[in-house]
Short mmCIF file of C-alpha atoms and ligand atoms in Angstrom, two decimals:
data_model
loop_
_atom_site.label_atom_id
_atom_site.label_comp_id
_atom_site.label_asym_id
_atom_site.label_seq_id
_atom_site.Cartn_x
_atom_site.Cartn_y
_atom_site.Cartn_z
CA MET S 416 48.82 122.37 32.50
CA ARG S 417 51.93 123.37 32.24
CA THR S 418 54.37 122.03 34.27
CA LEU S 419 55.52 124.92 36.82
CA PRO S 420 59.52 125.05 37.88
CA HIS S 421 61.05 125.00 41.18
CA GLU S 422 64.59 126.55 40.43
CA LEU S 423 66.26 129.88 40.56
CA VAL S 424 67.21 132.62 38.04
CA ARG S 425 70.45 133.62 37.66
CA CYS S 426 70.31 136.99 35.57
CA ALA S 427 73.77 138.55 35.38
CA ARG S 428 71.59 141.50 34.29
CA ALA S 429 68.24 142.69 35.91
CA LEU S 430 65.63 145.50 36.34
CA VAL S 431 64.77 145.27 39.95
CA GLY S 432 62.09 148.16 40.85
CA GLY S 433 63.04 149.89 37.20
CA GLU S 434 66.68 150.04 38.95
CA THR S 435 69.50 147.48 37.46
CA ARG S 436 71.05 145.02 39.58
CA HIS S 437 73.87 142.93 38.15
CA ASP S 438 73.93 139.31 39.18
CA TYR S 439 70.58 139.30 40.54
CA ALA S 440 68.95 135.76 41.68
CA PHE S 441 65.13 134.42 42.57
CA VAL S 442 63.95 131.29 43.07
CA VAL S 443 60.44 130.27 41.54
CA ARG S 444 58.49 127.99 42.76
CA ASP S 445 54.50 127.05 42.23
CA GLY S 446 54.51 129.78 39.93
CA ARG S 447 55.66 133.02 41.99
CA ILE S 448 59.32 134.17 43.33
CA GLU S 449 59.63 132.75 46.37
CA ASP S 450 63.23 134.50 47.41
CA ALA S 451 64.91 137.59 45.72
CA GLY S 452 67.94 139.24 46.15
CA ASP S 453 71.44 139.26 45.34
CA TYR S 454 73.12 135.92 43.55
CA ALA S 455 75.42 134.55 46.19
CA PRO S 456 73.08 134.70 49.66
CA VAL S 457 70.33 133.80 47.45
CA ALA S 458 72.27 130.32 46.19
CA GLU S 459 72.90 130.25 49.51
CA ARG S 460 69.86 129.77 50.96
CA ASN S 461 68.54 127.66 48.52
CA PRO S 462 71.40 124.88 47.88
CA ARG S 463 70.99 121.94 45.54
CA LEU S 464 68.62 124.26 43.09
CA SER S 465 68.85 123.91 39.79
CA ALA S 466 69.79 126.82 38.57
CA ARG S 467 68.85 128.95 34.85
CA SER S 468 70.93 131.36 34.29
CA PHE S 469 70.47 134.82 31.70
CA PRO S 470 73.92 135.92 30.77
CA ALA S 471 75.27 139.94 30.32
CA ASP S 472 73.47 140.55 27.02
CA ARG S 473 69.96 139.87 28.82
CA LEU S 474 68.36 142.29 30.00
CA ILE S 475 65.57 140.71 32.71
CA VAL S 476 62.62 142.47 33.20
CA PRO S 477 59.09 141.51 34.86
CA GLY S 478 56.93 140.46 32.55
CA PHE S 479 54.40 143.79 30.52
CA ILE S 480 51.07 144.32 32.25
CA ASN S 481 48.42 145.95 30.37
CA GLY S 482 45.43 146.77 31.90
CA HIS S 483 42.97 147.34 29.48
CA SER S 484 42.01 145.32 26.01
CA HIS S 485 39.23 144.06 23.74
CA ALA S 486 41.55 141.54 21.49
CA TYR S 487 38.98 141.20 19.18
CA GLN S 488 39.40 144.25 17.95
CA ILE S 489 42.65 143.14 16.18
CA LEU S 490 39.58 141.97 13.53
CA LEU S 491 39.28 146.23 12.94
CA ARG S 492 42.99 147.60 12.15
CA GLY S 493 43.86 149.13 9.27
CA TRP S 494 40.56 149.22 7.05
CA ALA S 495 38.86 151.27 9.96
CA ASP S 496 41.76 153.59 10.59
CA ASP S 497 42.02 156.69 10.52
CA TRP S 498 37.79 157.39 10.97
CA THR S 499 36.15 159.50 14.07
CA PHE S 500 35.56 157.74 16.95
CA ALA S 501 31.59 157.42 16.31
CA LYS S 502 32.30 156.33 12.20
CA TRP S 503 34.35 153.50 13.64
CA ARG S 504 31.86 152.31 16.22
CA SER S 505 29.77 152.00 14.53
CA ASP S 506 30.89 151.25 10.73
CA ALA S 507 33.56 148.82 11.90
CA LEU S 508 32.56 147.98 15.42
CA TYR S 509 29.37 147.66 15.29
CA ARG S 510 29.05 145.26 11.78
CA VAL S 511 31.84 143.08 13.03
CA VAL S 512 31.22 141.92 15.77
CA PRO S 513 27.39 140.85 15.58
CA GLN S 514 28.93 137.83 13.30
CA LEU S 515 31.69 136.57 15.39
CA THR S 516 31.42 133.32 16.75
CA PRO S 517 32.56 131.43 19.72
CA ASP S 518 35.40 129.86 17.16
CA ASP S 519 36.28 133.09 14.71
CA ILE S 520 36.92 134.71 19.15
CA TYR S 521 39.01 131.79 19.99
CA TRP S 522 41.28 131.87 16.71
CA THR S 523 40.75 136.16 17.31
CA PHE S 524 42.14 135.71 20.73
CA ILE S 525 45.02 133.35 20.11
CA ALA S 526 46.52 135.69 17.85
CA ALA S 527 45.95 138.78 19.99
CA PHE S 528 47.73 136.97 23.28
CA SER S 529 50.14 135.49 21.35
CA GLU S 530 50.97 138.80 19.77
CA MET S 531 51.27 140.38 22.88
CA LEU S 532 53.16 137.45 24.67
CA SER S 533 55.96 138.43 21.34
CA ALA S 534 55.45 141.94 22.57
CA GLY S 535 55.82 141.42 26.54
CA ILE S 536 52.73 141.68 27.67
CA THR S 537 52.18 138.47 30.56
CA THR S 538 49.11 139.85 32.25
CA VAL S 539 46.29 140.95 30.05
CA ALA S 540 42.86 142.61 31.55
CA GLU S 541 40.72 141.93 29.08
CA PHE S 542 37.26 144.26 28.78
CA PHE S 543 35.30 141.56 27.30
CA TYR S 544 31.05 142.47 26.25
CA LEU S 545 31.20 139.66 23.28
CA ASN S 546 28.50 138.49 25.82
CA GLY S 547 24.63 137.91 25.04
CA LYS S 548 23.80 134.64 24.66
CA GLY S 549 25.18 133.01 27.34
CA ASN S 550 28.97 132.80 27.89
CA ALA S 551 30.32 131.03 25.11
CA HIS S 552 31.05 133.66 24.18
CA ALA S 553 33.02 134.10 27.09
CA GLU S 554 34.38 130.86 27.27
CA ALA S 555 36.33 131.04 24.13
CA ALA S 556 38.02 133.52 24.91
CA LEU S 557 39.15 132.73 28.37
CA ARG S 558 40.43 129.34 26.26
CA ALA S 559 42.49 131.31 24.03
CA ALA S 560 43.52 132.50 27.65
CA GLU S 561 44.86 129.09 29.01
CA GLU S 562 46.08 127.75 25.72
CA THR S 563 48.37 130.67 25.12
CA GLY S 564 49.72 131.03 28.37
CA ILE S 565 48.94 135.02 29.09
CA ARG S 566 48.13 135.06 33.05
CA LEU S 567 44.72 136.74 32.38
CA VAL S 568 42.29 139.39 34.26
CA PHE S 569 38.73 138.73 32.51
CA ALA S 570 36.97 141.51 33.57
CA ARG S 571 33.69 140.78 32.35
CA ALA S 572 31.25 143.36 30.70
CA TRP S 573 28.07 144.43 31.63
CA MET S 574 25.45 146.46 29.55
CA ASP S 575 21.85 147.05 29.73
CA ALA S 576 20.95 150.59 28.05
CA ASP S 577 19.48 150.98 24.52
CA TYR S 578 22.84 152.54 24.31
CA ALA S 579 24.45 149.18 23.86
CA PRO S 580 23.90 147.24 20.62
CA PRO S 581 21.02 144.67 21.68
CA GLN S 582 22.92 141.52 20.94
CA PHE S 583 25.07 142.90 24.16
CA ARG S 584 21.66 143.61 26.45
CA GLU S 585 21.59 141.33 29.57
CA SER S 586 19.17 141.65 32.66
CA ILE S 587 21.14 142.21 36.02
CA ASP S 588 20.11 139.36 37.00
CA VAL S 589 21.08 137.30 34.17
CA ALA S 590 24.61 138.94 33.97
CA GLN S 591 24.71 138.70 37.70
CA ALA S 592 24.66 134.93 37.60
CA ARG S 593 26.69 134.02 33.62
CA THR S 594 29.36 135.80 35.98
CA LEU S 595 29.11 134.21 38.99
CA GLU S 596 29.17 131.26 36.19
CA LEU S 597 32.76 132.17 35.20
CA MET S 598 34.02 132.64 38.37
CA HIS S 599 33.08 129.88 39.83
CA ALA S 600 33.84 127.58 36.51
CA TYR S 601 37.73 129.44 36.06
CA PRO S 602 38.90 129.73 38.80
CA TRP S 603 42.66 130.77 37.52
CA ALA S 604 40.80 133.96 35.11
CA ASN S 605 40.51 136.39 37.87
CA VAL S 606 37.34 136.96 37.06
CA CYS S 607 36.12 140.57 37.55
CA VAL S 608 32.41 142.63 36.98
CA ALA S 609 32.89 145.28 34.41
CA PRO S 610 29.74 147.56 33.89
CA HIS S 611 30.28 148.65 30.17
CA SER S 612 30.40 152.72 31.06
CA LEU S 613 27.57 155.28 32.33
CA HIS S 614 25.85 155.16 28.54
CA ALA S 615 26.25 151.74 27.87
CA ALA S 616 24.78 150.61 31.57
CA SER S 617 22.22 151.74 33.43
CA LEU S 618 22.34 153.41 37.02
CA GLU S 619 20.85 150.48 38.84
CA MET S 620 23.52 148.78 37.04
CA ILE S 621 26.33 150.36 37.85
CA ARG S 622 25.53 149.69 41.35
CA ALA S 623 24.59 145.71 41.20
CA ALA S 624 27.75 145.51 39.71
CA ALA S 625 29.90 147.79 42.88
CA ASP S 626 27.49 145.76 45.18
CA PHE S 627 28.84 142.56 42.70
CA ALA S 628 32.64 143.35 43.58
CA ARG S 629 31.91 144.05 47.29
CA VAL S 630 30.08 140.65 47.62
CA TYR S 631 32.32 138.48 46.08
CA ASP S 632 35.81 139.78 46.53
CA CYS S 633 36.32 141.00 42.48
CA THR S 634 37.20 144.86 41.05
CA MET S 635 35.11 146.76 38.93
CA HIS S 636 36.45 148.01 35.42
CA VAL S 637 34.43 150.87 33.73
CA HIS S 638 35.16 152.47 31.27
CA ALA S 639 34.95 156.35 32.34
CA ALA S 640 35.52 159.83 30.28
CA GLU S 641 36.71 159.09 27.82
CA ALA S 642 34.92 161.59 25.61
CA SER S 643 33.93 165.69 26.22
CA TYR S 644 30.21 164.39 25.06
CA GLU S 645 29.96 161.58 28.39
CA GLY S 646 30.42 164.55 30.65
CA ARG S 647 27.98 166.32 29.59
CA ALA S 648 25.91 163.86 29.26
CA THR S 649 25.68 162.79 32.24
CA LEU S 650 25.57 166.22 33.77
CA GLU S 651 22.36 166.49 32.10
CA ALA S 652 20.73 163.62 32.12
CA HIS S 653 21.60 163.13 36.13
CA GLY S 654 23.60 165.99 37.17
CA ALA S 655 27.13 164.61 37.46
CA THR S 656 30.04 164.46 35.81
CA PRO S 657 31.35 160.90 35.01
CA ILE S 658 33.65 159.91 38.36
CA ASP S 659 31.04 162.07 40.39
CA LEU S 660 28.26 160.58 39.39
CA LEU S 661 30.37 157.01 40.18
CA ASP S 662 30.78 158.30 43.70
CA ARG S 663 27.17 159.14 44.11
CA LEU S 664 26.54 155.80 42.96
CA ASP S 665 28.19 153.94 45.74
CA ALA S 666 30.60 152.78 42.46
CA LEU S 667 33.31 154.27 43.75
CA ASP S 668 35.87 152.81 45.92
CA ASP S 669 39.31 150.73 45.96
CA ARG S 670 38.37 148.60 43.60
CA THR S 671 37.39 150.19 41.16
CA ILE S 672 38.98 150.55 37.50
CA ALA S 673 38.33 153.95 35.60
CA ILE S 674 39.46 152.60 31.64
CA HIS S 675 39.96 156.12 30.57
CA ALA S 676 39.93 159.25 33.26
CA ILE S 677 40.55 161.75 30.74
CA TYR S 678 37.51 164.40 31.03
CA ILE S 679 37.40 164.48 34.16
CA THR S 680 37.83 167.77 36.65
CA GLU S 681 40.32 168.93 39.78
CA GLU S 682 37.82 167.74 42.51
CA GLU S 683 36.44 163.88 40.45
CA LYS S 684 40.54 163.91 40.40
CA ARG S 685 40.85 164.35 44.74
CA LEU S 686 37.84 161.72 44.70
CA LEU S 687 39.87 158.91 42.89
CA ALA S 688 42.24 159.27 45.50
CA GLU S 689 40.43 159.62 48.56
CA ARG S 690 38.31 156.84 47.56
CA GLY S 691 41.16 154.93 47.08
CA ALA S 692 39.90 154.17 42.78
CA ARG S 693 42.25 153.25 40.00
CA VAL S 694 42.91 154.51 36.69
CA ILE S 695 44.17 152.83 33.70
CA HIS S 696 45.49 154.78 30.82
CA ASN S 697 45.55 154.27 27.12
CA PRO S 698 47.99 156.43 25.35
CA MET S 699 48.63 154.86 22.25
CA THR S 700 44.36 154.33 21.48
CA ASN S 701 43.92 158.08 23.03
CA GLN S 702 46.24 158.83 20.05
CA TYR S 703 44.75 156.05 17.48
CA LEU S 704 41.10 157.45 18.05
CA GLY S 705 41.85 161.42 18.52
CA ASP S 706 39.89 161.22 22.33
CA GLY S 707 42.33 163.43 24.62
CA ILE S 708 45.16 163.40 27.28
CA CYS S 709 44.78 162.12 30.50
CA ASP S 710 46.35 163.81 33.83
CA VAL S 711 48.18 161.26 34.20
CA SER S 712 50.70 163.93 36.19
CA GLN S 713 48.40 164.84 38.36
CA LEU S 714 46.57 161.77 39.21
CA GLN S 715 50.57 160.03 39.76
CA ALA S 716 50.87 162.80 41.94
CA LEU S 717 47.69 162.56 44.46
CA GLY S 718 48.98 158.98 45.00
CA VAL S 719 46.41 156.81 41.93
CA PRO S 720 47.12 153.74 41.26
CA MET S 721 48.21 153.52 37.08
CA GLY S 722 48.52 151.40 34.50
CA LEU S 723 48.85 151.08 31.27
CA GLY S 724 46.33 149.51 28.57
CA THR S 725 46.83 148.64 24.71
CA ASP S 726 42.81 149.33 24.66
CA ALA S 727 41.86 149.10 20.66
CA ASP S 728 44.91 146.64 20.35
CA VAL S 729 45.86 148.77 16.71
CA LYS S 730 49.63 147.59 18.06
CA PRO S 731 50.05 146.20 21.10
CA SER S 732 53.16 147.43 22.90
CA LEU S 733 53.28 148.03 26.79
CA ILE S 734 56.52 149.34 25.07
CA ASP S 735 54.52 151.82 23.05
CA GLU S 736 52.12 152.29 25.58
CA MET S 737 55.15 153.64 28.24
CA ARG S 738 56.41 155.71 25.55
CA ALA S 739 53.43 157.35 24.74
CA ALA S 740 52.59 158.16 28.34
CA SER S 741 56.18 159.37 28.76
CA LEU S 742 56.19 161.88 25.74
CA LEU S 743 52.80 162.64 26.03
CA GLN S 744 52.32 163.98 29.35
CA LYS S 745 55.87 166.13 28.10
CA ILE S 746 53.76 167.86 25.40
CA ALA S 747 51.02 168.12 27.97
CA ARG S 748 52.95 170.05 30.26
CA THR S 749 55.56 171.29 27.76
CA ASP S 750 57.60 169.73 30.19
CA GLY S 751 60.53 167.41 29.06
CA SER S 752 60.53 166.66 33.10
CA ALA S 753 57.23 165.29 33.00
CA LEU S 754 56.46 161.76 33.81
CA GLY S 755 59.69 160.39 32.78
CA ALA S 756 61.21 156.71 32.18
CA ARG S 757 61.63 155.29 35.59
CA ALA S 758 57.99 156.11 36.31
CA ALA S 759 56.81 155.34 32.59
CA PHE S 760 58.53 151.39 33.87
CA ASP S 761 56.67 151.61 36.73
CA LEU S 762 52.83 152.22 35.35
CA GLY S 763 53.72 149.46 32.98
CA THR S 764 54.96 146.96 35.48
CA ALA S 765 54.73 147.59 39.68
CA GLN S 766 52.09 150.00 39.77
CA GLY S 767 50.39 148.22 36.77
CA ALA S 768 49.62 145.08 38.35
CA ARG S 769 48.39 147.07 41.93
CA ALA S 770 46.15 148.75 40.31
CA LEU S 771 44.43 145.36 39.27
CA ARG S 772 44.90 144.62 42.06
CA ILE S 773 47.26 141.46 41.40
CA ASP S 774 50.60 140.27 42.52
CA ALA S 775 52.83 140.63 39.62
CA GLY S 776 55.11 142.80 38.02
CA ASP S 777 58.32 142.80 39.78
CA LEU S 778 60.53 140.37 40.82
CA THR S 779 60.69 140.29 44.03
CA ALA S 780 59.80 137.44 46.18
CA GLY S 781 55.55 136.75 47.07
CA ASN S 782 54.94 138.57 43.35
CA ALA S 783 54.23 135.98 40.12
CA ALA S 784 57.25 134.56 38.51
CA ASP S 785 56.36 136.41 35.29
CA PHE S 786 59.41 137.75 33.61
CA LEU S 787 61.10 138.79 30.36
CA ALA S 788 64.39 138.03 28.57
CA LEU S 789 65.06 140.90 27.02
CA ASP S 790 67.73 141.48 23.51
CA ALA S 791 70.05 144.24 25.32
CA SER S 792 72.45 144.38 23.46
CA ALA S 793 70.74 147.47 21.63
CA ILE S 794 71.03 149.43 25.33
CA ASP S 795 73.96 151.96 25.08
CA PRO S 796 76.99 151.08 27.50
CA TRP S 797 76.13 154.78 28.96
CA THR S 798 71.90 154.53 28.60
CA PRO S 799 70.98 153.49 32.12
CA GLU S 800 68.53 150.39 31.21
CA VAL S 801 65.47 151.51 31.99
CA ASN S 802 65.79 154.48 30.01
CA GLY S 803 66.51 152.00 27.38
CA VAL S 804 63.27 150.50 27.39
CA VAL S 805 60.23 153.39 27.47
CA TYR S 806 62.69 155.99 25.13
CA ARG S 807 64.44 152.74 22.38
CA GLY S 808 62.84 149.55 23.27
CA GLN S 809 61.62 147.68 20.89
CA ASP S 810 58.31 144.42 21.06
CA SER S 811 61.59 142.25 18.61
CA TRP S 812 63.72 142.73 21.69
CA VAL S 813 61.43 140.07 23.17
CA GLN S 814 63.63 136.64 23.41
CA ALA S 815 61.29 134.69 26.34
CA ALA S 816 58.04 135.34 27.82
CA PHE S 817 57.76 133.19 31.51
CA VAL S 818 54.62 133.43 33.42
CA GLY S 819 54.37 131.71 36.59
CA GLY S 820 57.80 130.86 35.69
CA ALA S 821 56.70 128.61 33.23
CA ARG S 822 58.12 129.48 29.18
CA VAL S 823 55.22 130.39 26.93
CA TYR S 824 57.11 132.71 24.56
CA THR S 825 60.55 131.63 23.17
CA GLY S 826 60.66 134.04 20.32
CA GLU S 827 58.99 133.14 17.80
CA PRO S 828 55.61 132.13 16.94
CA SER S 829 54.20 128.93 18.27
CA PRO S 830 52.36 126.65 16.04
CA LEU S 831 49.03 127.18 17.56
CA ALA S 832 49.50 131.19 17.02
CA ARG S 833 50.73 130.66 13.30
CA LEU S 834 47.79 128.40 13.44
CA ALA S 835 45.81 131.53 13.92
CA GLN S 836 47.19 133.65 11.43
CA GLN S 837 45.68 131.25 8.79
CA LYS S 838 41.98 131.36 10.54
CA LEU S 839 42.18 135.09 10.78
CA LYS S 840 42.53 135.53 6.88
CA GLU S 841 39.24 133.23 6.57
CA ILE S 842 37.20 135.20 9.26
CA SER S 843 38.36 138.60 7.95
CA GLN S 844 37.55 137.20 4.55
CA ARG S 845 33.63 137.22 6.19
CA VAL S 846 33.65 139.15 8.65
CA ILE S 847 35.08 142.47 7.56
CA PRO S 848 32.62 144.50 5.02
ZN1 LIG M 1288 37.40 149.71 26.40
#
C-alpha cells in the first residue's frame, strides 16, 4: 500500500479546466485535492504543510482518463495489424484469448498498465471479458492494477449469447454473483457491470445488467453501434437500432456508458442526451479497425457527457486520442473549427471522468489527486499550453505521474514493468500462432 501524502503542491505552470494558470497550488490529503487556487492564499490557508514544487519548465496537468480499454490486446498488436475486423477477431483475438492463464493476464496487464502510466493515463476503465471459469482471471487483472498504482474502473463483462466464444459465456445468475464477489473484495476498483454488446449478450442479460447497475449503484458499460452491421442485425431481430433497443430494454439511463456509438440515428443521439447516458469515443481504434467516425460534435452540442478510450491498445496514448478526436471531427465536417484543442483536452480529462462517474480529471478541490508533470520545453512560448499538448504533445513529455498524490511513474520503466516485458516475450512465443 502506498503512503498517501498530505502536502501542498506548488506549480509554476498548470492547466486547470484547460486554462493556463501561473503559480497555482493545491493541497493533497487522503488521496484527494482538498484545497486549490492561486498559491499565496492556498499557502496562507494551509500553513506548515510540506511543499512539493514544480518549476516553470514543468507543466502540471490532470492525469488522463482512459474510458475504455482491453489491455490484453497489446498481445495482438503488430502481427495482426491491417486485417479486416472479422479476420482480426476470428484469427487473432479468438485464437489468443482461450490460451491465457491468470499468470499470463497478470503480466500482460502489468505491461499494459505500466505503458499507460508512462503515457500519462492515471485512470483506466478496463472492459474485461476474459471470464468464464470464475474470477481468477479478473483477479489477476485487478492485482496488476493495484501493483502498478493505476486508478481502475473495472467493467466486468457479461456474455451469454451464441455469438460469444463458449469459454466466456455465463448465465445471468453466475455473472451477477461473480460481479458482486469482486465488488465486495475490491472496493477500491470501481467494479461495474458490462454486458458485452447487443450481439454477445442476450436481451434478458442486458436488462438484468441495467437492473444490477441501479441496485448496486454502479455504471453499465456496453459496446454499441461500432459497426454498421449491428444496426441492421438488431433492426431485423428486434425491430430497433442499438441505442433505441437499449432504451426499450430500460437499459438507457445516466448509468449507461455506450462504447463507440458511431452508427446511430439523429433520434438516437437525442435519446442519449435525454436519458443522461454517456458515450466513450475511441478514435485511434476506430481508425485502426476501419470502423467509422462518431459524431462527437453533435453529441457534444446535445450535452452528452463523453470520454476517450484506447480500446484495442495498439498504442495506449490519450494524447494521441485527443488529437485524433479533434482531427477526425475536422475531416468528418470538413471544418477546421470543429472540436478544438480545449474541447479535446476536456474529453481526455474532466469530461472523461464525469462520463465514468468518478471525481477526477481536474486540479480542483474535490477531485482525486491524480496529476502529471509534463516536460513543457517543447511548447512554443507563443502557443497556449492546451494546444501544445493536444496538437504537438508526445507521451515522452510525461516526466512523472501521481495517483492519489502518490508518485506511480518516475520517468522511466519500473523494475516490475521491465520484468513484465521479459515475461511478455515468453507469453507471446506461446500464445501467438
Ligand atoms: Zn471495446
